[in-house]
Coordinates of C-alpha atoms in Angstrom, one line a residue:
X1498 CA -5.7 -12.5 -33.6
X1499 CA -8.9 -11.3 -33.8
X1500 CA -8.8 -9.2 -36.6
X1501 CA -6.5 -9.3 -39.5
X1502 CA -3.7 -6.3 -38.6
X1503 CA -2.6 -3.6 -41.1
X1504 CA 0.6 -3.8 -42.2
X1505 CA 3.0 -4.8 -39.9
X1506 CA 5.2 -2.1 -40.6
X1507 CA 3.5 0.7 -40.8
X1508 CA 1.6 2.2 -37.7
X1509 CA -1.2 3.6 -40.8
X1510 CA -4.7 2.7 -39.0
X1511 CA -3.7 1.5 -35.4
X1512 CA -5.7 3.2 -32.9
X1513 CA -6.3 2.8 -29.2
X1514 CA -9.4 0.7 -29.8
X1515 CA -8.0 -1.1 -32.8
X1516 CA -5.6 -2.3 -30.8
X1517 CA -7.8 -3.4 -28.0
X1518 CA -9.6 -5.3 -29.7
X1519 CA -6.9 -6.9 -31.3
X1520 CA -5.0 -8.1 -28.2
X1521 CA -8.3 -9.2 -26.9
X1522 CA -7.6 -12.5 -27.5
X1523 CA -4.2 -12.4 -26.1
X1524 CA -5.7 -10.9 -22.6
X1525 CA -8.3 -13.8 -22.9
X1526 CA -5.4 -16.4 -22.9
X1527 CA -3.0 -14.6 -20.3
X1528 CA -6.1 -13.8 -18.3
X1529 CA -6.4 -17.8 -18.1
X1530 CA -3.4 -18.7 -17.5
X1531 CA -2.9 -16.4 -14.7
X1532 CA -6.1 -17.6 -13.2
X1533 CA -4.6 -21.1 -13.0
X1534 CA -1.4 -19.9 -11.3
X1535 CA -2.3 -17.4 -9.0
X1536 CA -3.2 -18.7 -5.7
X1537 CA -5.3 -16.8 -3.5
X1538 CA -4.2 -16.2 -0.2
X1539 CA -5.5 -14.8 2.8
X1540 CA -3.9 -11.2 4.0
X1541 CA -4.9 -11.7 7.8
X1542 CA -2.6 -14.8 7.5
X1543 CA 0.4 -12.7 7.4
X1544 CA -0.2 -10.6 10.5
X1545 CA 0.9 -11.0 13.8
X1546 CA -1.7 -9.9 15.7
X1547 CA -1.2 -11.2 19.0
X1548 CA 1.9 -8.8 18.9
X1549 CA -0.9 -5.7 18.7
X1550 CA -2.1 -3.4 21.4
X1551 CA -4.1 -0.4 21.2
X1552 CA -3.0 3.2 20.7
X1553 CA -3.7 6.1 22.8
X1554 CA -7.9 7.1 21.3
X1555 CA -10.7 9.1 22.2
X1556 CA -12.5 5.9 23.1
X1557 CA -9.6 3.5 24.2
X1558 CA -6.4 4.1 26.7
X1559 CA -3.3 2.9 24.9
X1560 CA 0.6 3.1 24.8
X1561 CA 2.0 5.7 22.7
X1562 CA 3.8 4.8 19.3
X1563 CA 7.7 4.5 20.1
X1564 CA 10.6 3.4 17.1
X1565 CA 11.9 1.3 19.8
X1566 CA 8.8 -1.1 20.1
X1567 CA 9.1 -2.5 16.3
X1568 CA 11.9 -4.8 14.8
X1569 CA 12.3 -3.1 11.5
X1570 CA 15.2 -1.4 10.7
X1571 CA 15.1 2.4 10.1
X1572 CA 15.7 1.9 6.3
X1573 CA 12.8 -0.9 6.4
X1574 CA 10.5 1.5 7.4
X1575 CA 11.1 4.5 5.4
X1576 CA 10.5 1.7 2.3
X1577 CA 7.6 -0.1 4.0
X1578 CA 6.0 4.0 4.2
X1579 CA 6.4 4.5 0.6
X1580 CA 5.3 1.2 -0.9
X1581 CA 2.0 1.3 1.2
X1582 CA 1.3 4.8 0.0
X1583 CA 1.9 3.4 -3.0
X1584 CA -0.6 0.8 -2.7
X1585 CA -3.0 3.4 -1.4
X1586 CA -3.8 5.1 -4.8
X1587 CA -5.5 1.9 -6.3
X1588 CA -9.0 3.5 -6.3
X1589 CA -7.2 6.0 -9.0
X1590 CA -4.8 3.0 -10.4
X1591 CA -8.2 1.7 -10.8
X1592 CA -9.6 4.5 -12.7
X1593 CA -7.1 4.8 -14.8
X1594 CA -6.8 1.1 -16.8
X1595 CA -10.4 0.9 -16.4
X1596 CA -10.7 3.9 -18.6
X1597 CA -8.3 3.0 -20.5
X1598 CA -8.7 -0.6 -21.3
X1599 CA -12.5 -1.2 -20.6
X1600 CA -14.7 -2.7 -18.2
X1601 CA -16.0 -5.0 -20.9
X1602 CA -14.7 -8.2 -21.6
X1603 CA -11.7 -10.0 -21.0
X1604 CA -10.3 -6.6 -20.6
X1605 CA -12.8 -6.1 -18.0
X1606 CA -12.2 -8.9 -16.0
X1607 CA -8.7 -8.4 -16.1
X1608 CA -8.7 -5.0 -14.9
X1609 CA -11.1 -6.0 -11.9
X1610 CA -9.2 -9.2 -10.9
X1611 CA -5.9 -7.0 -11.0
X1612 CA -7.8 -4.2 -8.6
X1613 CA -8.7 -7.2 -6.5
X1614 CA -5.6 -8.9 -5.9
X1615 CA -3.8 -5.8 -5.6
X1616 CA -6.2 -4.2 -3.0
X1617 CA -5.1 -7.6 -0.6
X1618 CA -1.6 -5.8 -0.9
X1619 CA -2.0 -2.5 0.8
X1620 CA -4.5 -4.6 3.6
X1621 CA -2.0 -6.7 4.7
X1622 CA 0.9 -3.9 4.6
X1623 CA -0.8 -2.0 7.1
X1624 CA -2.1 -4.1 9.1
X1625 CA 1.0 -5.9 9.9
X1626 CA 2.6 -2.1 10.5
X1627 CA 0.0 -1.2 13.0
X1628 CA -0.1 -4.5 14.3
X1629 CA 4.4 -4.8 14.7
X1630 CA 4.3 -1.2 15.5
X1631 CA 6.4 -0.3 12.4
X1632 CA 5.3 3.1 12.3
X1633 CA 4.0 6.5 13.3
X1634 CA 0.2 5.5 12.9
X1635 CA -0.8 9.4 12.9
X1636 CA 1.9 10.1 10.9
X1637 CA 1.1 7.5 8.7
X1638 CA -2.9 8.2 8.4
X1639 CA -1.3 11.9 7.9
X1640 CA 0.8 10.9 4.6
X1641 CA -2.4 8.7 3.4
X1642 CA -4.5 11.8 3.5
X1643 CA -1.9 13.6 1.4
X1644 CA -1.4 11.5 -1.0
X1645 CA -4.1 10.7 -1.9
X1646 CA -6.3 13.9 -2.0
X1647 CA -3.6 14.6 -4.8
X1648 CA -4.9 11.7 -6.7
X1649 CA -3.2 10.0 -9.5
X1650 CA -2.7 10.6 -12.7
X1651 CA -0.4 8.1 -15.2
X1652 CA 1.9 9.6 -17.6
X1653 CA 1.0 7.2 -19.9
X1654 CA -3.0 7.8 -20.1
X1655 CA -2.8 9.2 -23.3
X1656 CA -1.9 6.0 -25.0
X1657 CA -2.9 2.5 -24.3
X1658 CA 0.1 1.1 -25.8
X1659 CA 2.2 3.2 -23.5
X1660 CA 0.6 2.1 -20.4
X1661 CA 1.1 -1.9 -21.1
X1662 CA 4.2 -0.7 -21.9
X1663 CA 4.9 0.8 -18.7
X1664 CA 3.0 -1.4 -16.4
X1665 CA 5.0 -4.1 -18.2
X1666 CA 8.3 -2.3 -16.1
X1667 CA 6.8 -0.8 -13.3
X1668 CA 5.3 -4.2 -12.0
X1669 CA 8.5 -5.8 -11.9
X1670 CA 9.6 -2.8 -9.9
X1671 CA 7.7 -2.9 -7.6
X1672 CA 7.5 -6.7 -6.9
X1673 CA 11.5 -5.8 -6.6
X1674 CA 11.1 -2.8 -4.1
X1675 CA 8.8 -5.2 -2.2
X1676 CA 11.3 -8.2 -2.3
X1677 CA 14.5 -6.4 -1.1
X1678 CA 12.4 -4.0 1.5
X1679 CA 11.3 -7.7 2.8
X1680 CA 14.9 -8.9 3.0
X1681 CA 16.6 -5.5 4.6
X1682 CA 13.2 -5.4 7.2
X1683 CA 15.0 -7.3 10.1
X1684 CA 11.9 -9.0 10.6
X1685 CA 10.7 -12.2 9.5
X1686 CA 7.3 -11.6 9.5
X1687 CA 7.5 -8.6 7.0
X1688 CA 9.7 -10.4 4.8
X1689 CA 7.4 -13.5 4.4
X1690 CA 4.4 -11.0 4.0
X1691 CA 6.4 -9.2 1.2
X1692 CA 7.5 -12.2 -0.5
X1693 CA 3.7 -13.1 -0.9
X1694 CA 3.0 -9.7 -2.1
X1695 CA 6.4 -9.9 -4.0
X1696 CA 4.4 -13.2 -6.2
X1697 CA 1.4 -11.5 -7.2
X1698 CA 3.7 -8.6 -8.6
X1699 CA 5.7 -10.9 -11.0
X1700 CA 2.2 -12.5 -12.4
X1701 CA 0.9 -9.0 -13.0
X1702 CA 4.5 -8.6 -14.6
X1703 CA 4.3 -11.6 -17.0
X1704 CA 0.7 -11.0 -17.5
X1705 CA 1.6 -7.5 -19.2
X1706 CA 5.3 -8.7 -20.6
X1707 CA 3.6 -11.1 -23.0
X1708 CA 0.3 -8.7 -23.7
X1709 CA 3.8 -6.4 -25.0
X1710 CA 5.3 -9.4 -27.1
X1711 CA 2.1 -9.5 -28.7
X1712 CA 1.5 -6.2 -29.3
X1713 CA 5.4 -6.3 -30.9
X1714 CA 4.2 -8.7 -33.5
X1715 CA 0.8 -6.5 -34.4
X1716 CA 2.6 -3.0 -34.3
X1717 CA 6.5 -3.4 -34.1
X1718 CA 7.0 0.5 -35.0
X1719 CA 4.4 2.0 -32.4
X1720 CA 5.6 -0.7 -30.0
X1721 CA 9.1 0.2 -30.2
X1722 CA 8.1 4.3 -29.7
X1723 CA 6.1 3.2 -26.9
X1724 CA 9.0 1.3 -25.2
X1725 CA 11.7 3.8 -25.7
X1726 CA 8.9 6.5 -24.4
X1727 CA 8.3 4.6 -21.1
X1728 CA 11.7 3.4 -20.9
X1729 CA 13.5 6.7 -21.0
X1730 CA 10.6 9.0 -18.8
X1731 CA 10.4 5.9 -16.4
X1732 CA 9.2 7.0 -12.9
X1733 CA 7.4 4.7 -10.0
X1734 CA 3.6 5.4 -9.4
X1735 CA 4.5 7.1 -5.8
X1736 CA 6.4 10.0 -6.9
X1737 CA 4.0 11.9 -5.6
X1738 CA 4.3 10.5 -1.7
X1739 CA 5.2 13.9 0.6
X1740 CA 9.1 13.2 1.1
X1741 CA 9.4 10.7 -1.6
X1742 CA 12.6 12.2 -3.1
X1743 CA 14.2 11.9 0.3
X1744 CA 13.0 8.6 1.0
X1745 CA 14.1 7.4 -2.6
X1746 CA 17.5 9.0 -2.4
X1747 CA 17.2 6.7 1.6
X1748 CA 15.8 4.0 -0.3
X1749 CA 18.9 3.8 -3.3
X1750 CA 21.8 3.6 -0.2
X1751 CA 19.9 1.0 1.6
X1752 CA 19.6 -1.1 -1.9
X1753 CA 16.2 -1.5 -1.9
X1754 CA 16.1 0.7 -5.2
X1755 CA 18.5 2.2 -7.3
X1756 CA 20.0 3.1 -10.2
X1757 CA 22.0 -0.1 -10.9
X1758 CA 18.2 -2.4 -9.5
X1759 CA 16.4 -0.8 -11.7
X1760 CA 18.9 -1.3 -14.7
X1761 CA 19.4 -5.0 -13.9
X1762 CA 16.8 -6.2 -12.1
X1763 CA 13.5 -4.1 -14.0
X1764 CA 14.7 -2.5 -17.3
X1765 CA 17.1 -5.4 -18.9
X1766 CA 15.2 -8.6 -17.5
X1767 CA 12.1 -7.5 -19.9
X1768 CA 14.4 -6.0 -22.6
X1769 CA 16.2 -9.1 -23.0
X1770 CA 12.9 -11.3 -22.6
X1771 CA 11.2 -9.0 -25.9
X1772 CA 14.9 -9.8 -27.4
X1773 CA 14.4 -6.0 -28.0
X1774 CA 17.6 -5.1 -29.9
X1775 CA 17.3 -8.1 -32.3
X1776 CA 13.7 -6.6 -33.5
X1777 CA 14.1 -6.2 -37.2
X1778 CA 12.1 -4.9 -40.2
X1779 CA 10.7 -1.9 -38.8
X1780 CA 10.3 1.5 -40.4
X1781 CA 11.8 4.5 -39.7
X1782 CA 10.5 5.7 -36.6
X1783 CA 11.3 2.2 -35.1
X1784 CA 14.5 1.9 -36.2
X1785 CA 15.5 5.4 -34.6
X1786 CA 13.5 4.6 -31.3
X1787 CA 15.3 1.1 -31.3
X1788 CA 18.4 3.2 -31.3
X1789 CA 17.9 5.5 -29.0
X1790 CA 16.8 3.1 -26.5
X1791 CA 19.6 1.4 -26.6
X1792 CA 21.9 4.3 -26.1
X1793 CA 19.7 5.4 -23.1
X1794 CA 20.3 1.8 -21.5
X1795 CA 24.2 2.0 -22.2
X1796 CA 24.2 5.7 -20.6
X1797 CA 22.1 4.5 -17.9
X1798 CA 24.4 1.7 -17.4
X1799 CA 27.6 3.9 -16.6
X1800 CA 25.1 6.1 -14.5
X1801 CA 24.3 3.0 -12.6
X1802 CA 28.4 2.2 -12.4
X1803 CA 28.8 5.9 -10.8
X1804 CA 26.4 4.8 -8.3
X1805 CA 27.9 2.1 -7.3
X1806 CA 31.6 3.2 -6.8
X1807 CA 29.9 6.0 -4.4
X1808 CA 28.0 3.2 -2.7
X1809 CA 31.2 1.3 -2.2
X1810 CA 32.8 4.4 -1.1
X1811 CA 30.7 5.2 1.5
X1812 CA 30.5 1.9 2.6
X1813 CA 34.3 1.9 3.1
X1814 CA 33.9 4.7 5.0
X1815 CA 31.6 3.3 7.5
X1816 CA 33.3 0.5 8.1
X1817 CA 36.3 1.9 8.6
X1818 CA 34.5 4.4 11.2
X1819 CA 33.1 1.9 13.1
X1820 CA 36.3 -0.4 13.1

């Protein structure tokens, strides 16, 4: 590390910028690695433009948008809506690490290469939905608007540690929401593009999975809070999408994301890589956040059970129907 730490546990003299600057470092190494992984990759690639036509314009004649002219399933779209709105608010995603982590640095040049690779994400997304016809254009351009006039704002921007933390989970979720949107599409196309964008995702995921580990061994106690915080108030970036409560709810019965996903597939994947229960030697306030984060996963669990037999039940019930 860069500088020697305080004790390790005790959180007596960690601040924001002490911790910065101690991870710096790590973010030099990770920001290495991930440079010789990543592979860049072109986002006009993954379109299909000789499937696109123009829309009715002021300047243009065109055929009107109709659900009938695109491949994608009903449930494929309401996802593909949501995670490109999501991908809309990087100007404020931007904002928001940059203030918080720095524009100095390897910091600095992580944050920018992240706000690079993510911005080929919501390119590609819609051109290949205006190109395949996926969606409402106007009502697409519409949401947009919406969204993002409201801006972002993190729940973790008070706290550094929390916003590894939760970056640490949320980009796992969303290379997860991209994965299984991809897969229950109906189009071939879309899932290859979402698999590409689905890759990037798990890099930023391991990139801020091991800047966590580290901060584990600096600050185990404020580490652990952190976690438990981020763990327990967990909520995806686009909660503030117009409809998004309806579309999630749409979203959880199609099993692109739900209770029982985000349990297994985002939550206990990075648990069980920080070996999070086995922690040891922490103080007080660790040992009670330790705790209580695992109770919330076990309650969370038989939430995510609940879900499922419902799921199975309604599926029953549609099968038998259309028997």
């Amino acid at each position: 590390m860069t500088i020697a730490s305080p004790h390790l546990g005790s959180p007596a003299g960690w601040t924001d910028a002490r911790l910065l600057y101690a991870l710096e470092e790590v973010v030099e190494n990770e920001l290495n690695r991930h440079l010789k992984v990543a592979k860049d990759w072109m986002p006009h690639e993954y379109v299909p433009w000789t499937d696109g036509r123009n829309f009715p314009g002021q300047f243009e004649d065109g055929e009107a948008w109709g659900k009938e002219q695109s491949k994608v399933t009903e449930i494929g779209r309401i996802a593909l809506v949501v995670n490109l709105l999501t991908e809309d608010n990087l100007p404020s995603y931007h904002h928001e690490i940059a203030s918080l982590f720095g524009r100095d640095g390897a910091w600095g040049t992580w944050v920018h290469r992240w706000t690079a690779e993510e911005g080929r994400h919501g390119i590609v997304m819609r051109d290949y939905l205006l190109t395949s016809r996926a969606v409402d254009p106007d009502k697409l351009e519409q949401f947009r608007m919406s969204h993002m006039s409201e801006g972002f704002e993190s729940d973790n921007r008070h706290s550094m540690l929390h916003s590894v933390a939760y970056v640490a989970f949320q980009e796992l979720a969303t290379r997860i929401s991209h994965r299984n949107t991809g897969h229950q599409s109906g189009d071939p196309v879309c899932d290859r593009m979402l698999s590409r964008i689905a890759t990037d995702e798990n890099l930023h995921m391991v990139f801020y999975r091991n800047l966590l580990k580290a901060a584990f061994e600096l600050a185990p106690d404020l580490t652990m809070q952190a976690v438990r915080d981020v763990v327990v108030n967990f909520r995806m970036p686009g909660h503030g999408i117009p409809g998004f409560e309806r579309a999630a709810a749409q979203m959880a019965i199609g099993e692109v994301y739900n209770l029982r996903i985000h349990h297994d597939d985002v939550l206990q994947p990075v648990l069980r890589f920080l070996k999070i229960m086995e922690i040891d030697g922490l103080g007080p306030e660790g040992q009670k956040a330790q705790e209580e984060l695992g109770l919330f996963m076990g309650g969370l669990d038989a939430e995510a059970l609940k879900f499922d037999e419902k799921l199975a039940a309604r599926k029953a019930r549609m099968a038998a129907r259309d028997a």
